[in-house]
Coordinates of C-alpha atoms and ligand atoms in Angstrom, one line a residue:
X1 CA 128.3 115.3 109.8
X2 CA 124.7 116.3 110.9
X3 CA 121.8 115.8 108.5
X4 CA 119.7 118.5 110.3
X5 CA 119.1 121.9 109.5
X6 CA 121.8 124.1 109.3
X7 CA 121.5 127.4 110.6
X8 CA 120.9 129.1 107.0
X9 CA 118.9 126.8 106.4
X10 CA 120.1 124.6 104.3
X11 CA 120.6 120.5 104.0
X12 CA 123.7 120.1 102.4
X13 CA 123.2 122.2 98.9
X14 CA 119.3 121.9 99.6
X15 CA 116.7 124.0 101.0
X16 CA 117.2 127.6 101.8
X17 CA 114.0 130.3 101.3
X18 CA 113.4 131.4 97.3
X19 CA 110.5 133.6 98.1
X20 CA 109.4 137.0 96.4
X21 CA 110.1 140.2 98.6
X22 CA 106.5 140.5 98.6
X23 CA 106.9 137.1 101.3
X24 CA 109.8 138.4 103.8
X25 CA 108.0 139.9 106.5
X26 CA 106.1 136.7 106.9
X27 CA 108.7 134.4 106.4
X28 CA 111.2 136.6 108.1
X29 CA 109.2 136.6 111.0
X30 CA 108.4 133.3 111.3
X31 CA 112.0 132.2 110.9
X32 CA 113.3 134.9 114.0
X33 CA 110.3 133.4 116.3
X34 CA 109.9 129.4 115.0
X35 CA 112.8 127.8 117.2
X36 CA 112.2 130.6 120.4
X37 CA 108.1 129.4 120.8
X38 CA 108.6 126.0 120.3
X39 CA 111.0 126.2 123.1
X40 CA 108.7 128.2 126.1
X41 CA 107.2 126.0 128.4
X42 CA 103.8 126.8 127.7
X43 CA 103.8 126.1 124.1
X44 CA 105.2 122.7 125.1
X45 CA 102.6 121.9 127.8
X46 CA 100.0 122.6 125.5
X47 CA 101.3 120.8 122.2
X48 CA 101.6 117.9 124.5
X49 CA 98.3 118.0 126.1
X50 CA 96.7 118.2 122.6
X51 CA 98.3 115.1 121.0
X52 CA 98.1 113.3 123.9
X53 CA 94.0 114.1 124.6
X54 CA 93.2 115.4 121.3
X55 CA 95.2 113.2 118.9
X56 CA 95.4 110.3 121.2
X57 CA 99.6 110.0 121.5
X58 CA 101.4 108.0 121.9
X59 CA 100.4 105.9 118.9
X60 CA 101.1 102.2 119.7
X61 CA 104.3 100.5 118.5
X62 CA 103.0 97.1 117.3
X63 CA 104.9 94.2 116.8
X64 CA 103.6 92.5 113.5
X65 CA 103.8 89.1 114.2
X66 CA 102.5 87.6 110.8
X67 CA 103.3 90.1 108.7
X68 CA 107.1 89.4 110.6
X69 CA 106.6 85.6 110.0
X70 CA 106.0 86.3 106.3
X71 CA 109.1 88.4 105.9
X72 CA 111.6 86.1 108.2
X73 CA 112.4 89.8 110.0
X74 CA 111.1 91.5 113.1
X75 CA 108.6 93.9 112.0
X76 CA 107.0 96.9 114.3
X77 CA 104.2 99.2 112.6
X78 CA 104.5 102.9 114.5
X79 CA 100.6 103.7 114.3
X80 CA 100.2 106.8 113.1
X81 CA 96.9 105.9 111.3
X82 CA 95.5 106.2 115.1
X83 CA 96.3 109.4 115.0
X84 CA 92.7 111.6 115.5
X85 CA 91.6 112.3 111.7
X86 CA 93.5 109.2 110.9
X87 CA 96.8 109.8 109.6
X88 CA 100.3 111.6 110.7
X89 CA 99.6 115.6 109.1
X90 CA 97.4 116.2 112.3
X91 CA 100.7 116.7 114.5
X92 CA 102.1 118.9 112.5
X93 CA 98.8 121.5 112.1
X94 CA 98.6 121.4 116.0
X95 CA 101.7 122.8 116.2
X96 CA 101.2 125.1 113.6
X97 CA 98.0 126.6 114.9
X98 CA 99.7 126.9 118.1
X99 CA 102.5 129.2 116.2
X100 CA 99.6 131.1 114.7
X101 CA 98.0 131.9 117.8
X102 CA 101.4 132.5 119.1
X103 CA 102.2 134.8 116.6
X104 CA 98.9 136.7 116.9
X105 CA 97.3 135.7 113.1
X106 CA 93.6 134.7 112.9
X107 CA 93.3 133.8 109.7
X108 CA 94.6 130.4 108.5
X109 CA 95.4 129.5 104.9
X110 CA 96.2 125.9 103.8
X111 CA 97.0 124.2 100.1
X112 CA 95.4 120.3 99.9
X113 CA 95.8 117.4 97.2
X114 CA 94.1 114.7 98.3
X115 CA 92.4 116.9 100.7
X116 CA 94.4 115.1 103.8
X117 CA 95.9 117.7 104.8
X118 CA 93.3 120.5 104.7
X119 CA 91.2 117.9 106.8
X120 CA 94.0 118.1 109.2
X121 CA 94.1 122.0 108.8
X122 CA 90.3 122.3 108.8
X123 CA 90.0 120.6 112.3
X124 CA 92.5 122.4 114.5
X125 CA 91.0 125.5 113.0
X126 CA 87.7 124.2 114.7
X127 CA 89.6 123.2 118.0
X128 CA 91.2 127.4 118.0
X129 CA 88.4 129.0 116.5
X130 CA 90.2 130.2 113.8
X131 CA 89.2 131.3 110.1
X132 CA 89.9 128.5 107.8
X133 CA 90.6 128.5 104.0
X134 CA 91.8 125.8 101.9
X135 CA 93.0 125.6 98.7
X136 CA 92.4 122.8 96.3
X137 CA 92.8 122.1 92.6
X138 CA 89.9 121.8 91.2
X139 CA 90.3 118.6 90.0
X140 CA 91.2 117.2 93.5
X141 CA 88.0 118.7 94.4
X142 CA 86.3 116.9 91.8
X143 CA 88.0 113.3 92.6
X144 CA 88.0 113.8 96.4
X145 CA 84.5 114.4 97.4
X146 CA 84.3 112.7 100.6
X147 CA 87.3 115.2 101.8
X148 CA 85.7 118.4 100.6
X149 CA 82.8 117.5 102.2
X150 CA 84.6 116.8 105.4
X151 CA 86.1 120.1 105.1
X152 CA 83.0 122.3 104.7
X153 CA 81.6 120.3 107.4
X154 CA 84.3 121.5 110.1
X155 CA 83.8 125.0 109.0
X156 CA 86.1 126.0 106.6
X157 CA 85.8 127.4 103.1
X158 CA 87.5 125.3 100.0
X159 CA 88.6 127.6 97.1
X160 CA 89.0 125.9 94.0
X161 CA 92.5 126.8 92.0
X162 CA 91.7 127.2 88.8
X163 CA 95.2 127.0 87.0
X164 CA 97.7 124.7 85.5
X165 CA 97.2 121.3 85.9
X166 CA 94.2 122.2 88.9
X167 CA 96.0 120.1 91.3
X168 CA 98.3 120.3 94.6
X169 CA 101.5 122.3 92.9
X170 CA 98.7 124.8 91.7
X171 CA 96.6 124.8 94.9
X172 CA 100.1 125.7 96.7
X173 CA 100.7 128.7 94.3
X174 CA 97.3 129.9 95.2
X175 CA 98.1 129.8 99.1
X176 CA 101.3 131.6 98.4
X177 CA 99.6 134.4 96.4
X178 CA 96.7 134.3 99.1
X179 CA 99.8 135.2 101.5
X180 CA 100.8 137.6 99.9
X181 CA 98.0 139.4 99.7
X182 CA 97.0 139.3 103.3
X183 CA 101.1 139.6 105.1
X184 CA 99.3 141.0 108.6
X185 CA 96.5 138.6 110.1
X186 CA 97.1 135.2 108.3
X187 CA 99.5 132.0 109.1
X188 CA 100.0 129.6 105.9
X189 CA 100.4 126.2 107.6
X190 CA 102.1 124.2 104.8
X191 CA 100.9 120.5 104.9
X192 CA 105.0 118.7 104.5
X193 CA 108.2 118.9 105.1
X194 CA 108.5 121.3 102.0
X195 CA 108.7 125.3 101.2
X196 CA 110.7 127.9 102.1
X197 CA 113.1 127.5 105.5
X198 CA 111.9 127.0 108.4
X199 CA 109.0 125.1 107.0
X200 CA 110.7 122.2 106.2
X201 CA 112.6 122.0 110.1
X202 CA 109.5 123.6 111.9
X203 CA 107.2 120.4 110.2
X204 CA 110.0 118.1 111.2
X205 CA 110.4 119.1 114.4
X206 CA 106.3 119.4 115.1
X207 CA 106.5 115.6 113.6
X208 CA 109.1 114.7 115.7
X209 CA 107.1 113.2 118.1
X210 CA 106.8 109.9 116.2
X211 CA 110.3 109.1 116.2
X212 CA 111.0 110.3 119.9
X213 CA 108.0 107.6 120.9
X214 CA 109.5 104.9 118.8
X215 CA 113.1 105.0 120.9
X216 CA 110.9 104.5 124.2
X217 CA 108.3 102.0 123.5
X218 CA 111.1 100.2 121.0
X219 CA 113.6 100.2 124.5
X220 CA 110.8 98.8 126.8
X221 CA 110.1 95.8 124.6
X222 CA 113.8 95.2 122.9
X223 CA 116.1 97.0 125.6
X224 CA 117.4 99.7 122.6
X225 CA 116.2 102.4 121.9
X226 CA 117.8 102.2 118.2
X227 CA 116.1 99.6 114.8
X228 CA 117.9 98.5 112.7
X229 CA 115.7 99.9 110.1
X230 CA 113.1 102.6 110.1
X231 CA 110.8 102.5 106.6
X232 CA 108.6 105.2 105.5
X233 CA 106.9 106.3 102.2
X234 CA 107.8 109.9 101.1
X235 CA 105.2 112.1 99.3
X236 CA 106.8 116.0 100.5
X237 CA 108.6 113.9 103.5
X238 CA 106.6 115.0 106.8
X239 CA 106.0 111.6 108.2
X240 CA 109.1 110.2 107.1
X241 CA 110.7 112.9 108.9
X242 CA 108.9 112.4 111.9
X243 CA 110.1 108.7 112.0
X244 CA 113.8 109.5 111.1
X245 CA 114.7 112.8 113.0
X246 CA 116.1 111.4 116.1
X247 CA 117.8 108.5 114.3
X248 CA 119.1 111.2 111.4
X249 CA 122.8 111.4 112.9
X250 CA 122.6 107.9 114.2
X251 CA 124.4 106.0 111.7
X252 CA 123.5 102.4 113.2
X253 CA 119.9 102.9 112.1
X254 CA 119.5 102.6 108.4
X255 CA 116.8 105.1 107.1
X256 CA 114.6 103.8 104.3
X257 CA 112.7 106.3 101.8
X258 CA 109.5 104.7 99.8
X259 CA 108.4 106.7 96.9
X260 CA 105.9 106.5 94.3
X261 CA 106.9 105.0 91.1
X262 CA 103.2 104.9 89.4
X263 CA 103.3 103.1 85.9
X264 CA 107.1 102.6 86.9
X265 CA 110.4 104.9 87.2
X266 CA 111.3 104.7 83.1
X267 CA 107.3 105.4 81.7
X268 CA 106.7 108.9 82.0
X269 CA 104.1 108.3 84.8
X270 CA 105.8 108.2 87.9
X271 CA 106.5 110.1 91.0
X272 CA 109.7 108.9 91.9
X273 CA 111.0 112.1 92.9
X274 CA 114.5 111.8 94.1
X275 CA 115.5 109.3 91.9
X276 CA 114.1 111.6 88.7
X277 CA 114.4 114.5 90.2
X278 CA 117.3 117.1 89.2
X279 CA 118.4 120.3 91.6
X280 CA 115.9 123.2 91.4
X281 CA 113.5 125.1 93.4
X282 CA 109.7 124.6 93.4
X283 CA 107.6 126.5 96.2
X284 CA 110.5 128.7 98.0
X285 CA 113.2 126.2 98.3
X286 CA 115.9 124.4 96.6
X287 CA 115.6 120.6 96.0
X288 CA 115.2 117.4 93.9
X289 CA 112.7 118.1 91.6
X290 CA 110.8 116.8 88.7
X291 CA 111.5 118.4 85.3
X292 CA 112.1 118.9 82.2
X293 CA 115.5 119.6 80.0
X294 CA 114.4 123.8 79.9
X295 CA 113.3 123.4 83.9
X296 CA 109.4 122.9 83.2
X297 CA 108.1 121.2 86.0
X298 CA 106.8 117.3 85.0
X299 CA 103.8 116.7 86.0
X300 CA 103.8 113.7 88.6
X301 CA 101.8 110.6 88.7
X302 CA 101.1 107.8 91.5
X303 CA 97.6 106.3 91.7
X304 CA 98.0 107.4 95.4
X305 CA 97.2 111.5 95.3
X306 CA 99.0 111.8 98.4
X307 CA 102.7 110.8 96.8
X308 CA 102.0 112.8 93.1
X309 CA 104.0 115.6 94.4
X310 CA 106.9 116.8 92.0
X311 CA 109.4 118.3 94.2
X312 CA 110.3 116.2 98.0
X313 CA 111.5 118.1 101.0
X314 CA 115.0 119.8 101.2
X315 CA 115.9 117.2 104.0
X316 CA 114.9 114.1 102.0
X317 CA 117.0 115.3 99.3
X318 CA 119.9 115.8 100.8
X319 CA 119.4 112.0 102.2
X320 CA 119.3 111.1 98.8
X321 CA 122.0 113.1 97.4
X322 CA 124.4 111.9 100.0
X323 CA 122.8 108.0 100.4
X324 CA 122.3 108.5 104.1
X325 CA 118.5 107.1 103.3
X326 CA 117.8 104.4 101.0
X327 CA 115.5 105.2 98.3
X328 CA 113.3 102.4 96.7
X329 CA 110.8 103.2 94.3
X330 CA 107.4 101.1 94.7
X331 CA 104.6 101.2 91.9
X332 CA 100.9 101.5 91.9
X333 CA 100.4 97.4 91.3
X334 CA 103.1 97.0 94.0
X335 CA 101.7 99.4 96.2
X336 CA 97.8 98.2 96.0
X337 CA 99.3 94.3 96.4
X338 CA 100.9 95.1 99.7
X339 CA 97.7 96.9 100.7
X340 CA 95.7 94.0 100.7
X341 CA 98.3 91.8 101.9
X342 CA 98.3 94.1 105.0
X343 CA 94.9 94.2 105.7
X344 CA 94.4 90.7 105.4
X345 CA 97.2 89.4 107.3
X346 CA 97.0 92.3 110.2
X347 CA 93.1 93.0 110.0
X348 CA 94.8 97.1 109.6
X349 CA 93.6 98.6 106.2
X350 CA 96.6 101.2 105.0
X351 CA 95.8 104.3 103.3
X352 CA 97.8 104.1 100.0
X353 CA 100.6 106.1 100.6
X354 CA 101.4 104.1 103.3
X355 CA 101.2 101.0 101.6
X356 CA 104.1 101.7 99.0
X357 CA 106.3 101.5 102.4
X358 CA 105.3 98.0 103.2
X359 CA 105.5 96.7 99.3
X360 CA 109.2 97.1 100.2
X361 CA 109.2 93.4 101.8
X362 CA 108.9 91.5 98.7
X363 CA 112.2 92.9 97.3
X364 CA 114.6 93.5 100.3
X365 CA 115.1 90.8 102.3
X366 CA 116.5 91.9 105.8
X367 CA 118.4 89.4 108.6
X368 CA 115.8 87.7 110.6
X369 CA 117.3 89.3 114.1
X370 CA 116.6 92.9 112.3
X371 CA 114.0 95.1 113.8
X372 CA 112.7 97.3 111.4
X373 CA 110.0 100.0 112.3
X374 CA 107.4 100.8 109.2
X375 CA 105.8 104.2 109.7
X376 CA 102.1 103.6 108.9
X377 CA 101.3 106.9 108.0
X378 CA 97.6 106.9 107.5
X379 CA 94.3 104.9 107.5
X380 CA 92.8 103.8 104.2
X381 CA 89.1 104.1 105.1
X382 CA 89.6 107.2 102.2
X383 CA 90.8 104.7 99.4
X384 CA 88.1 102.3 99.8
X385 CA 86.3 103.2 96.7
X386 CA 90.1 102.9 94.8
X387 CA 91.4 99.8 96.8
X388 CA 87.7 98.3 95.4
X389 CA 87.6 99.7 91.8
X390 CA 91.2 98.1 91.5
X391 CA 90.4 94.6 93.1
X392 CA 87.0 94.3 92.0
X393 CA 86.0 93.3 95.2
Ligands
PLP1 C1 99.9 113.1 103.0 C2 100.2 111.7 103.3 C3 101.4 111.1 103.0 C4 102.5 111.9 102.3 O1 103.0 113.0 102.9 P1 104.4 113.1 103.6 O2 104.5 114.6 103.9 O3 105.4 112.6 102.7 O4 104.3 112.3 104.9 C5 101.7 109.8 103.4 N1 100.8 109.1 104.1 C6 99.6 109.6 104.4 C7 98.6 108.7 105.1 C8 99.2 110.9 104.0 O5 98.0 111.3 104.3

């Protein structure tokens, strides 16, 4: 059995490409050309030479020696919060812009929440030279200034979406209708391991990189190349991804999925995706997703804006549905706790999404000869103001 991508595709019963017709050229085309550019030689020289120069790859794979000591397990942090701009999303929009260019488009279109990923977007489109718009709900604009401003900054223009609930799920129908619009010159580069097919395998692939550098640096300090564990929280699934894909059909390494709980799973607050998500399709594909009895969307809740997502990626899904991954469910309390435990035993300050994944240690106890590789997606120098409102430090 292979949890990748099938050729349709699909993952199991999820994922596919629900778009309307207006969408096929784009999506068409992108699917017939994805898998063929990724594979020429120059595309590859040059994605490499970017994250390497650029992005500063490879990340280190630290070994966490009190944070292991605390836990009675052998604990490696992959540090993706290194990454140039400061979290994981900046692999996966070099690649993109690459495809753009590529694919001949010079105008670039991006959908943010907490405005991470249109950072990310925002700055390749410096590096290329490319037109850059973003769309943002505008009550993520209102609540993540310091992003916005970051934005306008590196040249590109935010548009505010206006509808529904103003945040990420409406910013992402405004990119899609932005798309539609303008079929010819523009690339959407879609900021997860969501959306129509191949978005969900071309971001996974693109992330790749973070699992293909763990199987090296983890085989020059341990001798394998394979954890026992590899731990990662799961907004839309793109870093996650990353960490798993080249464990996904290795059976010896257990794959373990954090998601946002908020208030917790059972209050009505939460963004425990997979575990209260039921099958339908939310931005062009079919997944777990977040609704109501009559299929209205819920709208989802984590004091972390990067997790509040309501649908996850096809691939995650199908991890779910089938229990390759293990999902755990981790609450804002939980969450900001293991934040501060981090910083203070490590001197590394997580972003919150990143902490759910190491709130996981308090719960599950692993063998103390396990290795277990946390992806630490992002930096939390963006939280500050959230990590000290909560604390009152
Ligand atoms: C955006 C973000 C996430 C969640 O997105 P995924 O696609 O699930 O990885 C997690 N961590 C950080 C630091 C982020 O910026």
């Amino acid at each position: 059995m292979s949890y990748h991508v099938n050729d349709k595709g699909y993952y199991g019963q999820f994922g596919g490409a629900f778009i309307p017709e207006m969408l096929y050229p784009n999506i068409e085309e992108l699917r017939q050309q994805y898998l063929k550019i990724m594979s020429e030689s120059d595309f590859k020289a040059e994605f490499d030479q970017l994250l390497k120069h650029y992005v500063g790859r490879p990340t280190p794979l630290y070994f966490a020696k009190r944070f292991s000591e605390k836990y009675k397990t052998k604990i490696y942090f992959k540090r993706e919060d290194l990454c140039h701009t400061g979290a994981h999303k900046v692999n996966n929009t070099i690649g993109q812009i690459l495809m753009a260019k590529r694919l001949g488009k010079t105008r670039i279109i991006a959908e943010t929440g907490a405005g991470q990923h249109g950072v990310a977007t925002a700055t390749v489109c410096a590096l290329a030279g490319l037109e850059c718009i973003v769309y943002m709900g505008e009550i993520d604009i209102a609540r993540q200034a310091p992003n916005v401003a970051r934005m306008k900054m590196l040249g590109a223009e935010v548009r505010p979406a206006t509808s529904g609930s103003k945040t990420l799920k409406d910013a992402t129908n405004e990119a899609i209708r932005d798309w539609i619009n303008n079929p010819e010159n523009t690339h959407y580069i879609i900021g997860s391991a969501v959306g129509p097919h191949p978005y969900p395998d071309m971001v996974s692939r693109f992330q790749s990189v973070v699992s293909d550098e763990i199987k090296w640096q983890l085989n020059a300090v341990e001798g394998t190349s394979s954890p026992d564990y590899v731990v990662a929280c799961v907004g839309g699934g793109s870093n996650a991804a990353g960490a798993y894909y080249h464990f996904l059909d290795d059976e010896r390494v257990g794959l373990i999925a954090v998601e946002a709980a908020g208030k917790g799973v059972d209050t009505g607050q939460s963004a425990a995706t997979s575990i209260l998500g039921k099958e339908g399709i939310i931005h062009g594909s079919k997944t777990l997703l977040m609704q109501t009895k009559d299929g209205q969307i819920t709208e989802p809740y984590s004091i972390s804006a990067g997790l509040d997502y309501p649908g996850v990626g096809p691939m995650h899904a199908h991890l779910y549905t089938t229990k390759r991954a293990q999902f755990i469910p981790v609450t804002d309390d939980e969450a900001m706790t293991a934040g501060l435990t981090l910083s203070q035993l490590e001197g590394i300050i997580p972003a919150i999404e990143t902490a759910h994944a190491f709130a996981i240690f308090e719960t599950k106890t692993f063998n103390p000869d396990d290795i277990v590789v946390v992806c630490l997606s992002g930096r939390g120098d963006k939280d500050l103001n959230t990590y000290i409102d909560y604390f009152k430090l």
